[in-house]
CSV table of C-alpha atoms and ligand atoms in Angstrom, one decimal:
chain,number,residue,atom,x,y,z
A,1,MET,CA,119.3,80.1,115.8
A,2,THR,CA,116.1,78.5,114.4
A,3,GLN,CA,116.6,75.3,112.1
A,4,ASP,CA,115.0,75.1,108.8
A,5,PRO,CA,111.8,72.8,109.0
A,6,THR,CA,112.1,69.4,108.0
A,7,PRO,CA,109.6,66.9,107.0
A,8,ASN,CA,109.4,65.9,110.8
A,9,HIS,CA,108.6,69.1,112.0
A,10,LEU,CA,104.8,70.5,112.0
A,11,THR,CA,104.3,74.2,112.8
A,12,THR,CA,101.1,76.2,112.7
A,13,LEU,CA,100.9,79.9,111.7
A,14,GLU,CA,99.7,80.9,115.0
A,15,SER,CA,102.7,78.6,116.6
A,16,HIS,CA,105.1,80.2,114.6
A,17,ILE,CA,104.1,83.3,115.0
A,18,ARG,CA,103.8,83.0,119.1
A,19,SER,CA,107.7,81.7,118.8
A,20,GLU,CA,108.6,84.8,117.0
A,21,GLU,CA,107.2,87.0,119.4
A,22,SER,CA,108.7,85.2,122.2
A,23,ARG,CA,112.1,86.7,121.0
A,24,HIS,CA,111.1,90.1,121.4
A,25,PRO,CA,110.9,90.8,125.1
A,26,GLY,CA,108.5,93.6,125.0
A,27,ALA,CA,105.9,92.0,122.8
A,28,THR,CA,102.4,92.2,124.2
A,29,GLY,CA,101.0,89.5,121.9
A,30,ALA,CA,98.6,91.9,120.3
A,31,PHE,CA,100.3,90.8,117.0
A,32,SER,CA,99.4,87.1,117.7
A,33,TRP,CA,95.7,87.9,118.0
A,34,ILE,CA,95.8,90.0,115.0
A,35,LEU,CA,97.0,86.9,112.9
A,36,ALA,CA,94.9,84.6,114.4
A,37,ALA,CA,92.0,86.6,113.5
A,38,MET,CA,93.4,86.9,109.7
A,39,THR,CA,93.7,82.9,109.7
A,40,LEU,CA,90.1,82.8,111.2
A,41,ALA,CA,88.9,85.1,108.6
A,42,ALA,CA,90.7,83.0,105.9
A,43,LYS,CA,89.3,79.8,106.6
A,44,ILE,CA,85.6,81.3,106.8
A,45,ILE,CA,86.1,83.2,103.8
A,46,ALA,CA,87.7,79.9,102.1
A,47,GLY,CA,84.8,77.8,102.9
A,48,LYS,CA,82.4,80.6,101.7
A,49,ILE,CA,84.1,80.5,98.1
A,50,ARG,CA,84.0,77.0,97.8
A,51,ARG,CA,79.9,76.9,98.6
A,52,ALA,CA,79.4,80.1,96.8
A,53,ARG,CA,77.7,78.8,93.9
A,54,ILE,CA,75.6,76.3,96.1
A,55,ASP,CA,74.6,79.1,98.4
A,56,ASP,CA,73.8,81.4,95.2
A,57,VAL,CA,76.2,84.2,96.3
A,58,LEU,CA,77.9,84.7,93.0
A,59,GLY,CA,77.5,87.6,90.9
A,60,PRO,CA,77.4,91.5,91.4
A,61,VAL,CA,75.5,93.1,94.3
A,62,GLY,CA,74.3,95.8,91.9
A,63,SER,CA,76.5,98.6,93.4
A,64,SER,CA,80.0,100.0,93.2
A,65,ASN,CA,82.7,100.3,95.9
A,66,VAL,CA,84.5,103.9,96.7
A,67,SER,CA,86.9,103.1,93.9
A,68,GLY,CA,84.2,102.7,91.3
A,69,ASP,CA,84.6,98.9,90.9
A,70,GLU,CA,81.4,96.7,90.8
A,71,GLN,CA,81.0,95.1,93.9
A,72,GLN,CA,80.4,91.3,93.9
A,73,LYS,CA,78.1,89.6,96.9
A,74,LEU,CA,81.3,87.7,97.8
A,75,ASP,CA,83.4,91.1,98.2
A,76,VAL,CA,80.8,92.2,100.9
A,77,ILE,CA,80.7,88.7,102.4
A,78,ALA,CA,84.6,88.8,102.7
A,79,ASN,CA,84.7,92.4,103.9
A,80,GLU,CA,82.0,91.6,106.6
A,81,THR,CA,83.7,88.5,107.7
A,82,LEU,CA,87.2,90.5,108.2
A,83,ILE,CA,85.4,93.1,110.2
A,84,ARG,CA,84.0,90.8,112.3
A,85,THR,CA,87.0,88.6,113.1
A,86,LEU,CA,89.5,91.7,113.7
A,87,GLY,CA,86.8,94.0,115.0
A,88,ASP,CA,87.1,93.1,118.8
A,89,ARG,CA,90.6,92.0,118.6
A,90,ALA,CA,93.0,94.0,121.6
A,91,GLY,CA,95.5,95.9,119.7
A,92,VAL,CA,93.6,97.2,116.7
A,93,ALA,CA,92.8,100.6,116.7
A,94,ILE,CA,91.5,101.1,113.0
A,95,LEU,CA,90.6,99.0,110.1
A,96,ALA,CA,90.6,100.3,106.7
A,97,SER,CA,89.1,98.4,103.7
A,98,GLU,CA,89.0,99.0,99.9
A,99,GLU,CA,85.4,98.4,100.2
A,100,ASN,CA,84.9,101.1,102.7
A,101,GLU,CA,85.0,104.7,101.8
A,102,GLN,CA,86.2,105.7,105.3
A,103,PRO,CA,88.2,103.7,108.0
A,104,ILE,CA,86.6,102.1,110.9
A,105,ILE,CA,87.9,103.2,114.3
A,106,LEU,CA,88.0,100.7,117.1
A,107,GLN,CA,90.2,102.1,119.8
A,108,THR,CA,92.2,105.3,119.8
A,109,LYS,CA,94.0,104.6,123.0
A,110,GLU,CA,97.7,104.8,122.8
A,111,ASP,CA,97.8,100.9,123.9
A,112,GLN,CA,96.0,99.8,120.6
A,113,PRO,CA,99.3,99.7,118.4
A,114,TYR,CA,98.2,98.6,115.0
A,115,CYS,CA,96.1,99.3,112.4
A,116,VAL,CA,95.0,96.6,109.6
A,117,LEU,CA,94.2,97.7,106.2
A,118,PHE,CA,92.9,95.1,103.5
A,119,ASP,CA,91.7,94.3,100.3
A,120,PRO,CA,88.8,91.7,101.3
A,121,LEU,CA,88.9,89.9,98.0
A,122,ASP,CA,91.4,90.6,95.4
A,123,GLY,CA,90.1,89.7,91.8
A,124,SER,CA,86.6,89.1,92.7
A,125,ALA,CA,85.5,89.3,89.2
A,126,ASN,CA,87.3,85.7,88.9
A,127,LEU,CA,85.0,84.2,91.2
A,128,ASP,CA,82.1,83.2,88.9
A,129,VAL,CA,84.3,81.3,86.9
A,130,CYS,CA,85.8,79.4,89.8
A,131,VAL,CA,89.4,81.0,89.1
A,132,SER,CA,91.5,82.0,92.0
A,133,VAL,CA,91.0,84.7,94.6
A,134,GLY,CA,92.8,86.5,97.4
A,135,THR,CA,92.9,88.5,100.7
A,136,ILE,CA,95.8,90.8,101.0
A,137,PHE,CA,96.7,92.7,104.3
A,138,SER,CA,99.0,95.2,105.5
A,139,ILE,CA,99.6,96.0,109.5
A,140,LEU,CA,101.0,99.4,110.4
A,141,ARG,CA,101.5,100.8,113.9
A,142,HIS,CA,98.9,103.3,115.0
A,143,ASP,CA,100.2,106.8,115.6
A,144,SER,CA,97.9,108.3,118.3
A,145,THR,CA,99.4,111.8,117.9
A,146,ALA,CA,98.4,112.3,114.1
A,147,ASP,CA,95.9,115.0,113.7
A,148,SER,CA,93.0,112.8,111.9
A,149,VAL,CA,92.4,109.0,111.6
A,150,GLU,CA,93.0,109.3,107.8
A,151,GLU,CA,96.3,111.0,108.4
A,152,SER,CA,97.4,108.2,110.7
A,153,LEU,CA,96.9,105.7,108.2
A,154,LEU,CA,99.0,107.6,105.2
A,155,GLN,CA,102.3,105.8,106.1
A,156,PRO,CA,104.6,105.0,103.7
A,157,GLY,CA,104.8,101.2,102.7
A,158,THR,CA,108.4,101.1,104.5
A,159,ALA,CA,106.6,101.6,107.7
A,160,GLN,CA,104.4,98.4,107.5
A,161,VAL,CA,105.2,96.1,110.5
A,162,ALA,CA,103.8,93.1,108.4
A,163,ALA,CA,102.0,92.0,105.0
A,164,GLY,CA,100.5,89.2,103.8
A,165,TYR,CA,98.0,87.4,101.3
A,166,ILE,CA,95.6,84.4,101.5
A,167,LEU,CA,95.2,82.7,98.1
A,168,TYR,CA,92.2,80.6,97.3
A,169,GLY,CA,93.4,78.3,94.9
A,170,SER,CA,94.0,74.9,94.2
A,171,SER,CA,95.0,74.9,97.8
A,172,CYS,CA,94.7,77.7,100.3
A,173,VAL,CA,98.0,79.7,101.0
A,174,PHE,CA,98.6,82.3,103.4
A,175,VAL,CA,102.2,84.1,102.7
A,176,LEU,CA,103.4,86.4,105.5
A,177,THR,CA,106.2,88.7,106.0
A,178,THR,CA,107.0,90.4,109.4
A,179,GLY,CA,110.1,92.1,108.0
A,180,HIS,CA,112.3,89.3,108.2
A,181,GLY,CA,111.7,87.2,104.8
A,182,VAL,CA,108.8,85.6,103.7
A,183,ASN,CA,107.2,82.3,104.9
A,184,LEU,CA,104.8,80.2,103.2
A,185,PHE,CA,101.7,78.1,104.9
A,186,VAL,CA,99.0,75.7,103.4
A,187,LEU,CA,95.8,75.3,105.1
A,188,ASP,CA,95.1,71.6,105.7
A,189,PRO,CA,91.6,71.3,105.7
A,190,SER,CA,91.7,67.9,107.7
A,191,VAL,CA,92.8,69.8,110.6
A,192,GLY,CA,91.8,73.3,109.9
A,193,ALA,CA,95.4,74.9,110.3
A,194,PHE,CA,97.8,76.6,108.4
A,195,LEU,CA,101.0,74.8,108.2
A,196,LEU,CA,104.5,76.0,107.7
A,197,VAL,CA,105.6,74.7,104.3
A,198,GLU,CA,108.6,77.0,103.4
A,199,ARG,CA,110.7,79.5,105.5
A,200,ASN,CA,112.5,82.3,103.8
A,201,LEU,CA,110.9,81.9,100.3
A,202,ARG,CA,113.3,83.4,97.7
A,203,LEU,CA,112.2,84.8,94.4
A,204,PRO,CA,114.0,83.7,91.5
A,205,GLU,CA,116.4,86.6,90.3
A,206,SER,CA,115.1,86.2,86.7
A,207,GLY,CA,112.4,84.4,84.8
A,208,LYS,CA,111.4,84.7,81.1
A,209,SER,CA,107.9,85.4,82.1
A,210,TYR,CA,105.8,88.7,82.1
A,211,SER,CA,102.3,89.1,83.2
A,212,ILE,CA,100.5,92.1,82.0
A,213,ASN,CA,96.8,92.8,80.5
A,214,GLU,CA,98.4,93.0,76.9
A,215,ALA,CA,94.8,93.9,75.5
A,216,TYR,CA,95.9,97.6,76.7
A,217,ARG,CA,99.0,97.6,74.9
A,218,LEU,CA,97.8,100.5,72.7
A,219,GLN,CA,97.2,102.6,75.6
A,220,PHE,CA,100.5,101.7,77.3
A,221,PRO,CA,103.4,104.3,77.5
A,222,ALA,CA,105.7,103.6,74.8
A,223,ALA,CA,108.3,102.1,77.1
A,224,TYR,CA,106.4,99.2,78.1
A,225,VAL,CA,105.5,98.4,74.6
A,226,ASN,CA,109.2,98.6,73.9
A,227,TYR,CA,109.6,96.1,77.0
A,228,LEU,CA,107.1,93.9,75.6
A,229,ASP,CA,108.7,94.0,72.1
A,230,GLU,CA,112.0,93.0,73.6
A,231,ALA,CA,110.5,90.2,75.7
A,232,HIS,CA,108.8,89.1,72.5
A,233,GLY,CA,111.9,88.8,70.6
A,234,GLN,CA,113.5,86.6,73.5
A,235,GLY,CA,111.2,83.7,73.9
A,236,TYR,CA,109.2,85.1,77.1
A,237,SER,CA,106.0,83.4,77.9
A,238,SER,CA,102.9,85.2,79.0
A,239,ARG,CA,101.2,84.6,82.0
A,240,TYR,CA,98.0,86.6,83.2
A,241,ILE,CA,95.1,85.3,85.4
A,242,GLY,CA,93.6,88.8,86.2
A,243,THR,CA,93.9,88.2,90.1
A,244,MET,CA,97.1,90.4,91.1
A,245,VAL,CA,97.7,88.2,94.2
A,246,ALA,CA,97.3,85.0,92.0
A,247,ASP,CA,99.7,86.5,89.2
A,248,ILE,CA,102.4,87.6,92.0
A,249,HIS,CA,102.3,84.4,93.7
A,250,ARG,CA,102.9,82.4,90.6
A,251,ILE,CA,106.1,85.0,90.2
A,252,LEU,CA,107.4,84.8,93.6
A,253,LEU,CA,107.6,80.8,93.3
A,254,THR,CA,108.9,80.6,89.5
A,255,GLY,CA,110.0,84.0,88.7
A,256,GLY,CA,109.3,86.9,85.9
A,257,VAL,CA,107.5,90.1,86.2
A,258,PHE,CA,103.8,91.4,87.1
A,259,ILE,CA,103.2,95.2,85.4
A,260,TYR,CA,100.2,97.2,85.6
A,261,PRO,CA,101.1,100.4,84.0
A,262,PRO,CA,99.3,103.6,83.5
A,263,THR,CA,96.2,103.3,81.0
A,264,LYS,CA,94.1,106.0,79.6
A,265,GLU,CA,91.5,104.4,81.8
A,266,TYR,CA,93.6,104.6,84.9
A,267,PRO,CA,96.5,107.3,84.2
A,268,HIS,CA,97.8,106.5,87.7
A,269,GLY,CA,97.5,102.9,87.1
A,270,LYS,CA,94.7,100.6,88.8
A,271,LEU,CA,95.9,99.0,91.8
A,272,ARG,CA,95.1,100.5,95.0
A,273,LEU,CA,98.7,101.4,96.7
A,274,MET,CA,97.6,100.8,100.6
A,275,TYR,CA,95.5,97.8,100.1
A,276,GLU,CA,97.3,96.1,97.2
A,277,ALA,CA,100.5,97.6,96.1
A,278,ASN,CA,102.2,98.1,99.6
A,279,PRO,CA,101.6,94.9,101.0
A,280,MET,CA,102.6,92.8,97.8
A,281,ALA,CA,105.5,95.1,97.2
A,282,MET,CA,106.8,94.4,100.9
A,283,ILE,CA,106.6,90.6,100.4
A,284,VAL,CA,108.1,90.7,96.9
A,285,GLU,CA,111.1,92.8,98.5
A,286,GLN,CA,111.2,90.4,101.7
A,287,ALA,CA,111.4,87.6,99.1
A,288,GLY,CA,114.7,89.5,97.3
A,289,GLY,CA,112.6,91.1,94.6
A,290,LYS,CA,111.7,94.6,93.7
A,291,ALA,CA,108.6,96.4,93.1
A,292,PHE,CA,108.5,100.0,91.4
A,293,ALA,CA,105.4,102.5,90.2
A,294,GLY,CA,107.4,103.9,87.2
A,295,ARG,CA,110.7,104.6,88.5
A,296,ARG,CA,109.7,105.2,92.1
A,297,ARG,CA,110.1,102.4,94.5
A,298,ILE,CA,106.6,101.5,95.7
A,299,LEU,CA,107.3,101.4,99.7
A,300,GLN,CA,108.8,104.9,99.6
A,301,ILE,CA,105.7,106.8,97.9
A,302,GLN,CA,104.2,108.6,100.5
A,303,PRO,CA,100.2,108.4,100.2
A,304,GLU,CA,98.2,111.2,99.8
A,305,SER,CA,94.8,109.2,100.4
A,306,LEU,CA,93.6,105.9,101.7
A,307,HIS,CA,92.1,104.8,98.2
A,308,GLN,CA,94.6,106.0,95.7
A,309,ARG,CA,95.9,104.1,92.7
A,310,THR,CA,99.4,103.2,91.6
A,311,ALA,CA,101.0,101.5,88.6
A,312,VAL,CA,103.2,98.5,89.4
A,313,ILE,CA,106.3,96.5,88.3
A,314,MET,CA,107.2,93.9,90.7
A,315,GLY,CA,108.8,90.7,90.8
A,316,SER,CA,112.3,89.3,90.0
A,317,ARG,CA,115.1,91.7,90.4
A,318,ASP,CA,116.5,91.2,86.7
A,319,GLU,CA,113.1,91.5,85.0
A,320,VAL,CA,112.2,94.6,86.9
A,321,ASP,CA,115.6,96.0,85.9
A,322,ARG,CA,114.8,95.2,82.3
A,323,VAL,CA,111.3,97.1,82.5
A,324,LEU,CA,113.0,100.0,84.2
A,325,ALA,CA,115.9,100.4,81.5
A,326,HIS,CA,112.8,101.0,79.0
A,327,LEU,CA,111.4,103.5,81.3
A,328,ASP,CA,114.9,105.4,81.9
A,329,ALA,CA,115.0,105.4,77.8
A,330,GLN,CA,112.0,107.0,77.3
A,331,ASP,CA,111.1,111.0,78.7
A,332,THR,CA,107.7,110.1,79.7
A,333,ASP,CA,105.3,107.4,81.3
A,334,SER,CA,102.2,108.6,80.6
A,335,PRO,CA,99.4,106.7,78.6
A,336,ALA,CA,99.4,106.8,75.1
A,337,ALA,CA,97.7,109.1,73.0
A,338,ALA,CA,94.4,107.5,71.8
A,339,PRO,CA,94.9,105.1,68.6
A,340,PRO,CA,93.8,106.6,65.2
B,1,AHG,P1,89.9,93.8,93.1
B,1,AHG,O1,89.3,92.6,92.4
B,1,AHG,O2,90.1,93.8,94.6
B,1,AHG,O3,89.3,95.0,92.5
B,1,AHG,O4,91.4,93.8,92.0
B,1,AHG,C1,91.1,93.5,90.7
B,1,AHG,C2,92.6,93.9,90.2
B,1,AHG,C3,93.5,92.9,90.3
B,1,AHG,O5,93.4,91.8,91.0
B,1,AHG,C4,93.8,92.5,88.9
B,1,AHG,O6,95.3,92.2,88.8
B,1,AHG,C5,93.4,93.5,88.2
B,1,AHG,O7,92.3,94.0,88.5
B,1,AHG,C6,93.1,93.1,86.7
B,1,AHG,O8,92.4,94.4,85.8
B,1,AHG,P2,92.3,94.0,84.4
B,1,AHG,O9,91.1,93.4,84.3
B,1,AHG,O10,92.1,95.6,83.8
B,1,AHG,O11,93.7,93.5,83.7
B,2,MN,MN1,92.3,93.7,94.3
B,3,MN,MN1,88.9,93.7,95.9
């Protein structure tokens, strides 16, 4: 039985993973290599974000990605960094990025067991104003029996073997789950390593705080408006950074609920199932919270396409249940009709 870390014990993310792997007799070490690549990418991206204004790499590239979102220069730089760090790792068969229409096939041999999917920079529209952004990733087993590359990736979130995010905030944090709870690491820039600061993070069961872009209220299905009215009457506070990974990180530590409902512009929700919702849902559930898309558990959605979008309700168990109770009381969760 592993003891909780005390202030006397210092463990890096890499050594933590190695010690986890040593408990699995058949482990090949591939997983350690992937996470070492993720930590390297995280440190490179963190450095580039800090220097962005100086290096004149803020602002849009002038093109859109496959989802139609305007690409920022740093979206492209972060994407390239991840592809370069993960690209020659033993054990990685396929990479799939929010920024690339098609997955990148590295190996299709059966002994390349993993696929890595990522949102290179979440919240990139916040970069220009010096607000937190993040990198989100999801690791799946490579299904070498699938008919096509895309099909091999279209696995429900329950099939994820690991998920994590790096938040480039006032400090740089790495949050990771391998399906046995959630651990939190912080980058110590003086030694260039992510150090374990909290093992088995637990999400508070409740928290009177909601995170939603309330400016779209007139477009929300009635159930969400009813939930907001209830929250207003009960002294909730509202916090919305506009970077999902930062909003959910806050909820992970202090409780509450993050909601991105269907809207007129995004009738199926805005966030991407495979790159954003699934990995964050795995983390939230592993920390004891809940993650739904309307009335469906996010992790059980069978994906139909790589870039598909989804609505999101995730966070503290009691707060998610409160939103779901409003959904249960309504017949529909379609976006509201256009206001008069
Ligand atoms: P990305 O930068 O990867 O495209 O994601 C942006 C997402 C998410 O981070 C955030 O929660 C949401 O967009 C904000 O959308 P609104 O501006 O519509 O609130
Ligand atoms: Mn994103
Ligand atoms: Mn992004």
